mmCIF file of C-alpha atoms in Angstrom:
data_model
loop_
_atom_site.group_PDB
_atom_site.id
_atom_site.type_symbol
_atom_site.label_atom_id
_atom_site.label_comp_id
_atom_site.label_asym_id
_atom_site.label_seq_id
_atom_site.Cartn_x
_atom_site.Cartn_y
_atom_site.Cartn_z
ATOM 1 C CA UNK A 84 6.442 -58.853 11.613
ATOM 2 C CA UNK A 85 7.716 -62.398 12.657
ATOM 3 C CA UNK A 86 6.620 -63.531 16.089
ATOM 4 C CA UNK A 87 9.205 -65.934 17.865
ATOM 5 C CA UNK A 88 9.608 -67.172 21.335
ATOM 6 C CA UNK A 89 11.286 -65.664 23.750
ATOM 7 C CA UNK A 90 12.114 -66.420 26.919
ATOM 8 C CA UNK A 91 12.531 -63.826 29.805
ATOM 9 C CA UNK A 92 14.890 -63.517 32.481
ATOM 10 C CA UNK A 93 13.189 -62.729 35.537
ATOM 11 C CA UNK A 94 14.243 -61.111 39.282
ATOM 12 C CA UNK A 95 12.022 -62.136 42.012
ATOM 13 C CA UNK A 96 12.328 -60.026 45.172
ATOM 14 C CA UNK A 97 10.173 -61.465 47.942
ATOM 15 C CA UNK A 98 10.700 -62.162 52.107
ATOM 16 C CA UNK A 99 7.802 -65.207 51.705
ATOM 17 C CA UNK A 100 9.003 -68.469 50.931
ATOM 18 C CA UNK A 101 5.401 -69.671 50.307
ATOM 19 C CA UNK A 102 4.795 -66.901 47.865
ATOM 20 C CA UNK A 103 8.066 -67.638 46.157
ATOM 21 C CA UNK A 104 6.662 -71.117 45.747
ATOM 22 C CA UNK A 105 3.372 -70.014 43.956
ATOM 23 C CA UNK A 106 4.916 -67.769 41.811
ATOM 24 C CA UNK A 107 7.556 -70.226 40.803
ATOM 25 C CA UNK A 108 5.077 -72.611 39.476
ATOM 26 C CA UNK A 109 4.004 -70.168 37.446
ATOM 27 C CA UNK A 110 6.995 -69.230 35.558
ATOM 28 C CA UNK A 111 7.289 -72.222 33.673
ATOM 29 C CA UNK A 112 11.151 -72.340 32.406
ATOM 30 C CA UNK A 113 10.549 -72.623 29.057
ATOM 31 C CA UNK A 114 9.253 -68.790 29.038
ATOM 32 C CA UNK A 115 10.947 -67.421 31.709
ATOM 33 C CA UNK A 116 14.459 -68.857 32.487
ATOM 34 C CA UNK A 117 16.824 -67.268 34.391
ATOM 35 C CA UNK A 118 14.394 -66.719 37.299
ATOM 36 C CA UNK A 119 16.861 -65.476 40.058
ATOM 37 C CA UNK A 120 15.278 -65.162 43.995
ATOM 38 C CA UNK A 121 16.273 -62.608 46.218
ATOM 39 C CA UNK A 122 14.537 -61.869 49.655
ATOM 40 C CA UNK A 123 15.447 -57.829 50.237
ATOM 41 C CA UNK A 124 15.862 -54.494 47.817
ATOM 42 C CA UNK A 125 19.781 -54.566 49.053
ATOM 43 C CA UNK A 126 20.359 -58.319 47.679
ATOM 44 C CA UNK A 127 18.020 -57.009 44.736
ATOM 45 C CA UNK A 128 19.885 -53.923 43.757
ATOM 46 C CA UNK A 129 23.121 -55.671 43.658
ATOM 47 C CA UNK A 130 21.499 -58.157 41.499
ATOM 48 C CA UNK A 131 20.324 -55.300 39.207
ATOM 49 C CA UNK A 132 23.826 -54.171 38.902
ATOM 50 C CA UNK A 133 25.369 -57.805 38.014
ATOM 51 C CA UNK A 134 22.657 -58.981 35.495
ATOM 52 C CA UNK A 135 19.851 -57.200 33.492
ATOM 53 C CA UNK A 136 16.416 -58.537 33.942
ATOM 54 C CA UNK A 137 13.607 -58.613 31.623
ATOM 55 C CA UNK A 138 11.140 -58.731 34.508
ATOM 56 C CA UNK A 139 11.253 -57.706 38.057
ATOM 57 C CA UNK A 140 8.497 -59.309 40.914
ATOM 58 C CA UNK A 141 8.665 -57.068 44.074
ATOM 59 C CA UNK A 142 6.293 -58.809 46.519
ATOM 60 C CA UNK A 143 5.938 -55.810 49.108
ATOM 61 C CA UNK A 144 6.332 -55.092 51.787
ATOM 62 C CA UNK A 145 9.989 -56.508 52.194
ATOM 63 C CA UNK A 146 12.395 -56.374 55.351
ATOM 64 C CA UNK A 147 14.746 -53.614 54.541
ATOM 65 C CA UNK A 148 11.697 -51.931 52.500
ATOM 66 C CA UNK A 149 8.487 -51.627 51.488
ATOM 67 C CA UNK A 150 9.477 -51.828 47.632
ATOM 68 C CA UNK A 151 7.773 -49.341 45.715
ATOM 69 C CA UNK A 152 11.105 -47.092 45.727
ATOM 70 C CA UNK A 153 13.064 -50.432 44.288
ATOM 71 C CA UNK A 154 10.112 -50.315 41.540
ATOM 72 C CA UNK A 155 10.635 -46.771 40.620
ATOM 73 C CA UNK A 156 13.964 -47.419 40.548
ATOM 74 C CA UNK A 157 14.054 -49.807 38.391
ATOM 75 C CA UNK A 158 11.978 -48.023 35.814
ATOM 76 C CA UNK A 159 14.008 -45.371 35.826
ATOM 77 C CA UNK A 160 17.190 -46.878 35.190
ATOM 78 C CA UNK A 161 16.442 -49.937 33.152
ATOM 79 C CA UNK A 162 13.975 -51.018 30.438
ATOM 80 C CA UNK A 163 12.240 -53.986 33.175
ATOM 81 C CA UNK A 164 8.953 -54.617 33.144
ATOM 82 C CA UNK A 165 8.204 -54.367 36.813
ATOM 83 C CA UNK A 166 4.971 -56.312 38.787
ATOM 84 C CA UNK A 167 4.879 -54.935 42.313
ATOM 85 C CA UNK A 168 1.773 -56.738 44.643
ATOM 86 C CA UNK A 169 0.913 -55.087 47.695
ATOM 87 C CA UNK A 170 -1.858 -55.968 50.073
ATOM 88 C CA UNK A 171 -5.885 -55.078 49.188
ATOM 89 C CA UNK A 172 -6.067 -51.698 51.426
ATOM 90 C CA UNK A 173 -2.513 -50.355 50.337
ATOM 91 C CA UNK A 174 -3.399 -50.882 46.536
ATOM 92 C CA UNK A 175 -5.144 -47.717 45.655
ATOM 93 C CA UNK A 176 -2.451 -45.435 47.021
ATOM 94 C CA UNK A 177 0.666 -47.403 45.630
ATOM 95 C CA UNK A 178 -1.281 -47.414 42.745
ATOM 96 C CA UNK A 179 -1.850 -43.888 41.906
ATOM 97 C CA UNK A 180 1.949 -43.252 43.206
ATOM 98 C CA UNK A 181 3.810 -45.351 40.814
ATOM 99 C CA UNK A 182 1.621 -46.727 37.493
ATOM 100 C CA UNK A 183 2.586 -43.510 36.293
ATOM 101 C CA UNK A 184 5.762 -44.519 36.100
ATOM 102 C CA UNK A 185 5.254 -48.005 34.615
ATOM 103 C CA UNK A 186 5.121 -49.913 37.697
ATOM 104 C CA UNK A 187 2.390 -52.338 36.898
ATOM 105 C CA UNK A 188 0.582 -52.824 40.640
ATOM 106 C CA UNK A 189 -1.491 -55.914 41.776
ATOM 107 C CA UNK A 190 -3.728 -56.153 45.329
ATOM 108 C CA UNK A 191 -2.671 -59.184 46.811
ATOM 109 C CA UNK A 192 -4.005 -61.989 47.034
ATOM 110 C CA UNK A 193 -3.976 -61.838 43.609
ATOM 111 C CA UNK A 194 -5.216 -65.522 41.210
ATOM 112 C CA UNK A 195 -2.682 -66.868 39.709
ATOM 113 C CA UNK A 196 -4.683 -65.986 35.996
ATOM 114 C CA UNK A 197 -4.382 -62.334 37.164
ATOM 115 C CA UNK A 198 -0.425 -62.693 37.530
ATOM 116 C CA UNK A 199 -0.320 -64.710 34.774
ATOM 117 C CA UNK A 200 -1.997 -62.012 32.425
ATOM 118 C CA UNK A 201 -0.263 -58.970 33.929
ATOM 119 C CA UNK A 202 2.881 -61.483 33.191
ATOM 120 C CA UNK A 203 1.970 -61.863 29.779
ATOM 121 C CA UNK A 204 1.642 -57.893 29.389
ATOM 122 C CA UNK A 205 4.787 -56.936 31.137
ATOM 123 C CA UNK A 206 6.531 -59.471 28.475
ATOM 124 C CA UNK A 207 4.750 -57.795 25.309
ATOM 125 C CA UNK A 208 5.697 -54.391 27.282
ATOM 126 C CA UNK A 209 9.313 -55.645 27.029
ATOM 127 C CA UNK A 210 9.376 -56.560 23.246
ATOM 128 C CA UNK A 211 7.924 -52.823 22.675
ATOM 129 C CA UNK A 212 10.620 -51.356 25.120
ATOM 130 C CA UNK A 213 13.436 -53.756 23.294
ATOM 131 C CA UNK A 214 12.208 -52.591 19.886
ATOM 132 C CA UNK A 215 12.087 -48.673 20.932
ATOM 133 C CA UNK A 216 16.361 -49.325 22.714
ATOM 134 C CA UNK A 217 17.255 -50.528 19.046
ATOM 135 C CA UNK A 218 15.861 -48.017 17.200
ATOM 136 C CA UNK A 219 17.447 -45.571 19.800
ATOM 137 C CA UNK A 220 20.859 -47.384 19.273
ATOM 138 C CA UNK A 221 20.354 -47.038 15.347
ATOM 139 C CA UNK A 222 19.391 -43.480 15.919
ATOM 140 C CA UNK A 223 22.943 -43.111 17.937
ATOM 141 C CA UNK A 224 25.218 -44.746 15.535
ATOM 142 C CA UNK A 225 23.727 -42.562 12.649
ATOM 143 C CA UNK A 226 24.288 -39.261 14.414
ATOM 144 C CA UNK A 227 27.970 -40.463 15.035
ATOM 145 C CA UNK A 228 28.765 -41.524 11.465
ATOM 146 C CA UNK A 229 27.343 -37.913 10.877
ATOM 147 C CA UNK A 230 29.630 -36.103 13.550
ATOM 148 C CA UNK A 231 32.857 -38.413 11.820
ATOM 149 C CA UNK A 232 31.991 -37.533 8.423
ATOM 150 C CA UNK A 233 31.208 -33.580 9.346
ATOM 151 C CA UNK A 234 34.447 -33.634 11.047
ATOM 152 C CA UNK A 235 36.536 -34.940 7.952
ATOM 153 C CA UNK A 236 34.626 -32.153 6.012
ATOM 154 C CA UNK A 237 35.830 -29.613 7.976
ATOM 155 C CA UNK A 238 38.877 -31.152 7.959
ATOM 156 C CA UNK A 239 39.230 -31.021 3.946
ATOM 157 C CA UNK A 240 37.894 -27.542 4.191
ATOM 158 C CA UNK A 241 40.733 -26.352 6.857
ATOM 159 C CA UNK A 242 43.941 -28.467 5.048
ATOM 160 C CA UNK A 243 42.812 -28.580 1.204
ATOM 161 C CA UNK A 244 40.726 -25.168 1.346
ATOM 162 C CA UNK A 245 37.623 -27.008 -0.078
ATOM 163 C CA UNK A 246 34.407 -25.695 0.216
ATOM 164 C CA UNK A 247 31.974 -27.815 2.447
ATOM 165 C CA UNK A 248 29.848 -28.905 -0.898
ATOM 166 C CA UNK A 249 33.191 -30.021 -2.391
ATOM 167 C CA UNK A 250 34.599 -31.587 0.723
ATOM 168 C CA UNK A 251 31.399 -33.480 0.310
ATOM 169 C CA UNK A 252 31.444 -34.365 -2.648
ATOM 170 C CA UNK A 253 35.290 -35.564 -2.597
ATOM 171 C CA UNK A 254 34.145 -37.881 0.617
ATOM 172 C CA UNK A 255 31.067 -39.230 -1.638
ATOM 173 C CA UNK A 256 33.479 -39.759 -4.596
ATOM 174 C CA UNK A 257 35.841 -41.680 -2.552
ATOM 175 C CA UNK A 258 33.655 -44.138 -0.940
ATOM 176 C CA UNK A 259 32.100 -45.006 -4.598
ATOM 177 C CA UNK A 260 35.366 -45.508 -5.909
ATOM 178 C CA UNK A 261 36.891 -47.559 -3.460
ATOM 179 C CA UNK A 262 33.440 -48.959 -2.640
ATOM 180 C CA UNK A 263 33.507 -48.378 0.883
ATOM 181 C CA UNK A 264 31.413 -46.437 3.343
ATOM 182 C CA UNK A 265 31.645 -42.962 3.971
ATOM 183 C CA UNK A 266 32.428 -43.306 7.044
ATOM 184 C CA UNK A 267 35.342 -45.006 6.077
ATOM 185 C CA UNK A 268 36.491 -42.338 3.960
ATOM 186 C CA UNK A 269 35.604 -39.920 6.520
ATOM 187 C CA UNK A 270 38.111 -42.011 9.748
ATOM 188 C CA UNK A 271 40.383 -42.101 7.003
ATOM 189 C CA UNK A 272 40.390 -38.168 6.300
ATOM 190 C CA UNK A 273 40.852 -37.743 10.165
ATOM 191 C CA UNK A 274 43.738 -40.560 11.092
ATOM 192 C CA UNK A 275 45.550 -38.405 7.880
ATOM 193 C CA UNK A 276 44.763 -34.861 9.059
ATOM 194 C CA UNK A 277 45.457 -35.537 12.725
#
């Protein structure tokens, strides 16, 4: 496998313009570029809906919420890594509510080697979860070309009274011929038939 360098687009939601700072200096741009700043979950959800992010920062609590149903939300509809930091006594029950999930939770304060780290994970997270959506997508697009190419079959088998292991065959035949794809032969067998 060949490593290369990414870079990671990154959503910060945070109220605290002194936290924004710190974590800022962290994210140097040549790993993490676009780093967009929002201060509540209603600037952060539209956000969400203009732009995917690679990485979300939910510094809790925030104004219009606390966060951790912006964090949920997140991992349920999008492959984000998310980093949610909550204060020292709220961490063990935030914790335990939404690491099942994938949230990854840090107490605040929190060194700026912790967030780097957890950083560092959510990113290798991300290449696992970017791997797994392609895969998915390759998955998708072979169980289509299958659907197209049963369809022409049945197709053959309805106009030309061909049994299904001859309709298959006549499809295979075709593509070799006219060196094509199957599926080809198979969106050509249903624009005629149609």
């Amino acid at each position: 496998m060949e490593f290369t360098e990414r870079r990671y687009s990154v959503l910060l939601v945070s109220s605290s313009p002194k936290f924004n700072e710190s974590m800022l200096a962290l994210l140097s741009e040549s790993r993490f570029y676009p780093v967009t700043a929002v201060s509540d979950v209603s600037s952060a959800r539209r956000r969400l809906l203009e732009n995917k992010y690679d990485i979300v920062i939910i510094n809790a609590p925030l104004p219009d919420d606390f966060g951790t149903r912006l964090a949920l939300y997140i991992c349920e509809n999008s492959g984000a890594g998310v980093l949610l930091l909550v204060k020292a006594e709220h961490y063990p029950d935030i914790n335990g509510r939404v690491s099942p999930f994938g949230v990854l939770v840090l107490p605040k304060p929190a060194s700026s080697q912790t967030v780097s780290q957890s950083l560092q994970l959510l990113c290798g997270t991300r290449e696992r979860l970017r791997r797994m959506e392609q895969k998915t997508a390759s998955i998708e697009e072979k169980m289509e070309e299958i659907r197209i190419i049963n369809r022409a079959k049945l197709l053959l088998m309805e106009q030309l009274k061909m049994t299904e292991k001859e309709a298959h065959r006549f499809i295979e035949k075709q593509a070799m011929d006219r060196c094509v794809t199957r599926i080809t032969i198979a969106q050509s067998i249903l624009s005629t038939y149609k």
